[in-house]
Tab-separated table of C-alpha atoms in Angstrom:
chain	number	residue	atom	x	y	z
A	167	UNK	CA	21.885	-59.074	-3.789
A	168	UNK	CA	20.699	-58.751	-0.197
A	169	UNK	CA	21.089	-61.594	2.296
A	170	UNK	CA	17.428	-62.583	2.328
A	171	UNK	CA	17.364	-63.085	-1.454
A	172	UNK	CA	20.373	-65.383	-1.641
A	173	UNK	CA	18.384	-68.538	-0.694
A	174	UNK	CA	15.956	-67.923	-3.519
A	175	UNK	CA	18.792	-67.752	-6.015
A	176	UNK	CA	20.242	-70.949	-4.625
A	177	UNK	CA	16.958	-72.902	-5.016
A	178	UNK	CA	16.606	-72.134	-8.727
A	179	UNK	CA	20.216	-71.449	-9.720
A	180	UNK	CA	20.505	-74.649	-11.693
A	181	UNK	CA	17.368	-73.658	-13.553
A	182	UNK	CA	18.644	-70.260	-14.504
A	183	UNK	CA	15.603	-68.493	-13.173
A	184	UNK	CA	16.528	-64.857	-12.659
A	185	UNK	CA	16.120	-62.931	-9.394
A	186	UNK	CA	15.670	-59.350	-10.606
A	187	UNK	CA	16.533	-56.540	-8.274
A	188	UNK	CA	14.936	-53.125	-7.916
A	189	UNK	CA	14.143	-50.431	-5.408
A	190	UNK	CA	10.623	-50.208	-4.020
A	191	UNK	CA	8.254	-47.415	-4.853
A	192	UNK	CA	6.340	-46.022	-1.916
A	193	UNK	CA	2.659	-46.464	-2.716
A	194	UNK	CA	-0.316	-48.247	-1.302
A	195	UNK	CA	-1.231	-51.711	-2.611
A	196	UNK	CA	-4.522	-53.630	-2.479
A	197	UNK	CA	-5.049	-56.569	-0.159
A	198	UNK	CA	-2.275	-57.023	2.359
A	199	UNK	CA	-0.024	-53.997	2.711
A	200	UNK	CA	3.633	-53.780	1.781
A	201	UNK	CA	4.849	-54.303	5.294
A	202	UNK	CA	2.994	-57.638	5.421
A	203	UNK	CA	4.899	-58.988	2.404
A	204	UNK	CA	8.178	-57.513	3.613
A	205	UNK	CA	7.697	-59.329	6.876
A	206	UNK	CA	7.370	-62.645	5.026
A	207	UNK	CA	10.576	-61.998	3.111
A	208	UNK	CA	12.457	-60.934	6.259
A	209	UNK	CA	11.195	-64.047	8.070
A	210	UNK	CA	12.768	-66.333	5.450
A	211	UNK	CA	9.488	-66.774	3.575
A	212	UNK	CA	7.623	-68.454	6.392
A	213	UNK	CA	3.825	-68.431	5.968
A	214	UNK	CA	2.383	-66.093	8.646
A	215	UNK	CA	0.364	-67.720	11.406
A	216	UNK	CA	-3.300	-68.028	10.508
A	217	UNK	CA	-2.634	-67.431	6.809
A	218	UNK	CA	-2.982	-69.780	3.853
A	219	UNK	CA	-0.130	-70.136	1.356
A	220	UNK	CA	-2.703	-70.968	-1.316
A	221	UNK	CA	-4.700	-67.810	-0.785
A	222	UNK	CA	-1.601	-65.622	-0.524
A	223	UNK	CA	0.118	-66.908	-3.612
A	224	UNK	CA	-3.078	-66.262	-5.591
A	225	UNK	CA	-3.095	-62.711	-4.227
A	226	UNK	CA	0.537	-62.303	-5.203
A	227	UNK	CA	-0.412	-63.064	-8.791
A	228	UNK	CA	-2.053	-59.630	-9.024
A	229	UNK	CA	1.382	-58.083	-8.594
A	230	UNK	CA	3.065	-59.795	-11.569
A	231	UNK	CA	2.103	-56.930	-13.822
A	232	UNK	CA	3.066	-54.200	-11.423
A	233	UNK	CA	5.677	-51.622	-12.571
A	234	UNK	CA	6.823	-51.531	-8.959
A	235	UNK	CA	9.868	-53.840	-8.780
A	236	UNK	CA	9.414	-54.642	-5.081
A	237	UNK	CA	5.869	-55.898	-5.567
A	238	UNK	CA	6.751	-57.738	-8.764
A	239	UNK	CA	10.173	-59.141	-8.183
A	240	UNK	CA	10.651	-59.327	-4.427
A	241	UNK	CA	7.122	-60.452	-3.601
A	242	UNK	CA	5.252	-61.959	-6.587
A	243	UNK	CA	8.272	-63.863	-7.808
A	244	UNK	CA	10.433	-64.565	-4.758
A	245	UNK	CA	7.737	-65.520	-2.343
A	246	UNK	CA	6.018	-67.698	-4.933
A	247	UNK	CA	9.344	-69.441	-5.625
A	248	UNK	CA	9.802	-70.176	-1.961
A	249	UNK	CA	6.302	-71.529	-1.333
A	250	UNK	CA	5.872	-73.430	-4.591
A	251	UNK	CA	9.337	-74.817	-5.194
A	252	UNK	CA	11.343	-74.752	-1.987
A	253	UNK	CA	8.708	-75.565	0.611
A	254	UNK	CA	5.906	-77.097	-1.484
A	255	UNK	CA	3.317	-75.338	0.592
A	256	UNK	CA	0.861	-74.769	-2.263
A	257	UNK	CA	-1.827	-77.355	-2.916
A	258	UNK	CA	-2.095	-79.171	-6.229
A	259	UNK	CA	-5.466	-77.616	-6.857
A	260	UNK	CA	-3.989	-74.159	-6.602
A	261	UNK	CA	-1.023	-75.157	-8.716
A	262	UNK	CA	-3.391	-76.142	-11.498
A	263	UNK	CA	-5.237	-72.817	-11.084
A	264	UNK	CA	-1.895	-70.918	-11.336
A	265	UNK	CA	-0.970	-72.684	-14.548
A	266	UNK	CA	-4.227	-71.546	-16.108
A	267	UNK	CA	-4.080	-67.986	-14.799
A	268	UNK	CA	-0.459	-67.319	-15.573
A	269	UNK	CA	-0.717	-68.912	-18.989
A	270	UNK	CA	-3.669	-66.631	-19.835
A	271	UNK	CA	-1.549	-63.645	-18.712
A	272	UNK	CA	0.862	-64.331	-21.582
A	273	UNK	CA	-1.794	-63.081	-24.012
A	274	UNK	CA	-2.570	-59.795	-22.341
A	275	UNK	CA	-1.427	-57.044	-24.684
A	276	UNK	CA	0.655	-59.491	-26.659
A	277	UNK	CA	2.020	-57.947	-29.854
A	278	UNK	CA	2.233	-54.449	-28.506
A	279	UNK	CA	5.294	-52.549	-27.378
A	280	UNK	CA	6.029	-49.829	-24.849
A	281	UNK	CA	3.243	-50.748	-22.445
A	282	UNK	CA	3.409	-51.835	-18.806
A	283	UNK	CA	1.503	-54.977	-19.787
A	284	UNK	CA	4.956	-56.387	-20.639
A	285	UNK	CA	5.572	-56.832	-16.931
A	286	UNK	CA	2.527	-59.073	-16.612
A	287	UNK	CA	3.484	-61.251	-19.555
A	288	UNK	CA	7.187	-61.493	-18.750
A	289	UNK	CA	6.812	-62.212	-15.075
A	290	UNK	CA	3.960	-64.657	-15.660
A	291	UNK	CA	6.447	-66.536	-17.860
A	292	UNK	CA	9.009	-66.411	-15.084
A	293	UNK	CA	6.556	-67.709	-12.465
A	294	UNK	CA	5.420	-70.444	-14.861
A	295	UNK	CA	9.020	-71.559	-14.948
A	296	UNK	CA	8.712	-72.276	-11.180
A	297	UNK	CA	5.798	-74.563	-11.892
A	298	UNK	CA	7.655	-76.285	-14.741
A	299	UNK	CA	10.623	-76.793	-12.401
A	300	UNK	CA	8.353	-78.255	-9.734
A	301	UNK	CA	6.765	-80.665	-12.207
A	302	UNK	CA	10.174	-82.023	-13.044
A	303	UNK	CA	10.793	-82.907	-9.386
A	304	UNK	CA	7.243	-83.681	-8.209
A	305	UNK	CA	4.956	-84.238	-11.243
A	306	UNK	CA	1.536	-82.674	-10.902
A	307	UNK	CA	0.654	-81.642	-14.516
A	308	UNK	CA	-1.326	-84.112	-16.529
A	309	UNK	CA	-0.299	-84.716	-20.169
A	310	UNK	CA	-2.765	-82.234	-21.580
A	311	UNK	CA	-1.630	-79.499	-19.150
A	312	UNK	CA	2.003	-80.126	-19.952
A	313	UNK	CA	1.342	-79.959	-23.674
A	314	UNK	CA	-0.722	-76.813	-23.193
A	315	UNK	CA	2.019	-75.126	-21.172
A	316	UNK	CA	4.580	-75.865	-23.840
A	317	UNK	CA	2.311	-74.543	-26.574
A	318	UNK	CA	1.650	-71.374	-24.555
A	319	UNK	CA	5.339	-70.838	-23.996
A	320	UNK	CA	6.206	-71.309	-27.647
A	321	UNK	CA	3.378	-69.012	-28.735
A	322	UNK	CA	4.515	-66.367	-26.296
A	323	UNK	CA	8.127	-66.544	-27.397
A	324	UNK	CA	7.026	-66.022	-30.984
A	325	UNK	CA	4.451	-63.377	-30.288
A	326	UNK	CA	6.284	-61.108	-27.909
A	327	UNK	CA	7.473	-58.007	-29.758
A	328	UNK	CA	8.534	-55.947	-26.760
A	329	UNK	CA	12.147	-56.967	-26.182
A	330	UNK	CA	13.041	-54.400	-23.514
A	331	UNK	CA	15.186	-56.010	-20.846
A	332	UNK	CA	15.695	-53.415	-18.123
A	333	UNK	CA	14.357	-50.005	-17.134
A	334	UNK	CA	16.227	-47.816	-14.686
A	335	UNK	CA	13.049	-46.916	-12.796
A	336	UNK	CA	10.933	-50.059	-13.074
A	337	UNK	CA	13.644	-52.710	-13.109
A	338	UNK	CA	13.689	-55.942	-15.070
A	339	UNK	CA	11.302	-56.828	-17.896
A	340	UNK	CA	13.313	-59.575	-19.661
A	341	UNK	CA	10.560	-61.384	-21.512
A	342	UNK	CA	12.903	-63.360	-23.746
A	343	UNK	CA	15.080	-64.486	-20.868
A	344	UNK	CA	12.128	-65.463	-18.712
A	345	UNK	CA	10.556	-67.444	-21.512
A	346	UNK	CA	13.875	-69.152	-22.129
A	347	UNK	CA	13.874	-70.197	-18.471
A	348	UNK	CA	10.385	-71.658	-18.859
A	349	UNK	CA	11.476	-73.578	-22.006
A	350	UNK	CA	14.550	-74.859	-20.275
A	351	UNK	CA	12.505	-76.500	-17.542
A	352	UNK	CA	10.067	-77.877	-20.099
A	353	UNK	CA	13.046	-79.177	-22.063
A	354	UNK	CA	14.148	-81.173	-19.036
A	355	UNK	CA	10.786	-82.787	-18.465
A	356	UNK	CA	10.992	-86.582	-18.777
A	357	UNK	CA	7.588	-86.600	-20.484
A	358	UNK	CA	8.559	-84.209	-23.224
A	359	UNK	CA	7.741	-85.844	-26.548
A	360	UNK	CA	10.564	-86.254	-29.106
A	361	UNK	CA	8.635	-84.149	-31.621
A	362	UNK	CA	8.452	-81.299	-29.075
A	363	UNK	CA	12.237	-81.082	-28.919
A	364	UNK	CA	12.202	-79.878	-32.508
A	365	UNK	CA	9.445	-77.354	-31.750
A	366	UNK	CA	11.520	-75.814	-29.007
A	367	UNK	CA	14.672	-75.659	-31.161
A	368	UNK	CA	12.757	-74.140	-34.065
A	369	UNK	CA	11.147	-71.579	-31.814
A	370	UNK	CA	14.523	-70.471	-30.344
A	371	UNK	CA	16.050	-70.223	-33.825
A	372	UNK	CA	13.056	-68.210	-35.082
A	373	UNK	CA	13.309	-65.794	-32.155
A	374	UNK	CA	16.976	-65.094	-32.816
A	375	UNK	CA	16.268	-64.534	-36.505
A	376	UNK	CA	13.267	-62.260	-35.900
A	377	UNK	CA	14.590	-60.212	-32.974
A	378	UNK	CA	16.048	-57.490	-35.184
A	379	UNK	CA	18.416	-56.379	-32.427
A	380	UNK	CA	21.330	-57.619	-30.414
A	381	UNK	CA	20.481	-59.083	-27.019
A	382	UNK	CA	22.689	-57.482	-24.410
A	383	UNK	CA	21.300	-58.627	-21.034
A	384	UNK	CA	21.974	-62.351	-21.071
A	385	UNK	CA	19.093	-63.430	-23.260
A	386	UNK	CA	21.357	-65.366	-25.608
A	387	UNK	CA	22.815	-67.302	-22.747
A	388	UNK	CA	19.374	-68.132	-21.358
A	389	UNK	CA	18.188	-69.283	-24.766
A	390	UNK	CA	21.305	-71.402	-25.081
A	391	UNK	CA	20.494	-72.983	-21.735
A	392	UNK	CA	17.081	-73.958	-23.080
A	393	UNK	CA	18.755	-75.618	-26.054
A	394	UNK	CA	21.246	-77.320	-23.756
A	395	UNK	CA	18.394	-78.854	-21.770
A	396	UNK	CA	17.450	-80.731	-24.916
A	397	UNK	CA	20.928	-81.675	-26.073
A	398	UNK	CA	21.608	-83.288	-22.684
A	399	UNK	CA	18.587	-85.520	-22.862
A	400	UNK	CA	19.212	-89.199	-23.404
A	401	UNK	CA	16.562	-89.289	-26.088
A	402	UNK	CA	17.864	-86.236	-27.975
A	403	UNK	CA	18.052	-86.729	-31.726
A	404	UNK	CA	21.023	-84.886	-33.226
A	405	UNK	CA	19.251	-84.847	-36.565
A	406	UNK	CA	16.884	-82.270	-35.144
A	407	UNK	CA	19.736	-79.781	-34.858
A	408	UNK	CA	21.122	-80.770	-38.250
A	409	UNK	CA	17.757	-80.006	-39.894
A	410	UNK	CA	17.888	-76.456	-38.486
A	411	UNK	CA	21.349	-75.919	-39.858
A	412	UNK	CA	20.584	-77.353	-43.230
């Protein structure tokens, strides 16, 4: 991991949000060019003079589905993590817009396998985990939005059939791990309803049963962390786990 990416890992280490690595592909991109985004990263994620973090983070959303790991991982994830979570430079209005947009992305191509649309779904789940983490520290979601985000995450975990984790050319995909990160943050939310604890546990158990393959890239550990976020709650009901085992 290069030096400029270490701070991003530190901000979200406790949350388990991954910082995928990958080499950049040399190709033109719409909007601001690659050197513009690299400059932000190299300048410790400072917002360039005369620029708006709100506008730029919305532009970055177009790169979540890119097969280019630099655009997707280094820019669309890492810069968003810095501005949304570390620096809180993004307005609440834009945060609400991002919840809607990134949640909608979870449905694009859902149920298919082998397509690049997996990047959009998987990395939208990862960026949604940033928003869920922020809401735990500085609440901005209303009750309906929080419930909707949880339902979207659970539906995505159940509906995602493409379980590829890593590609040697395009880098990380990791849909299961990224969704587990999102569920972990949601599981820590003080406003999570007791009944929703059971929904998360049931969804994790169902994913493990239905996967049909052995997870080999840390997915099990990330799912376990989502479960742990519930078990550590003061209002956790052990009977919820007992029902799954019985």
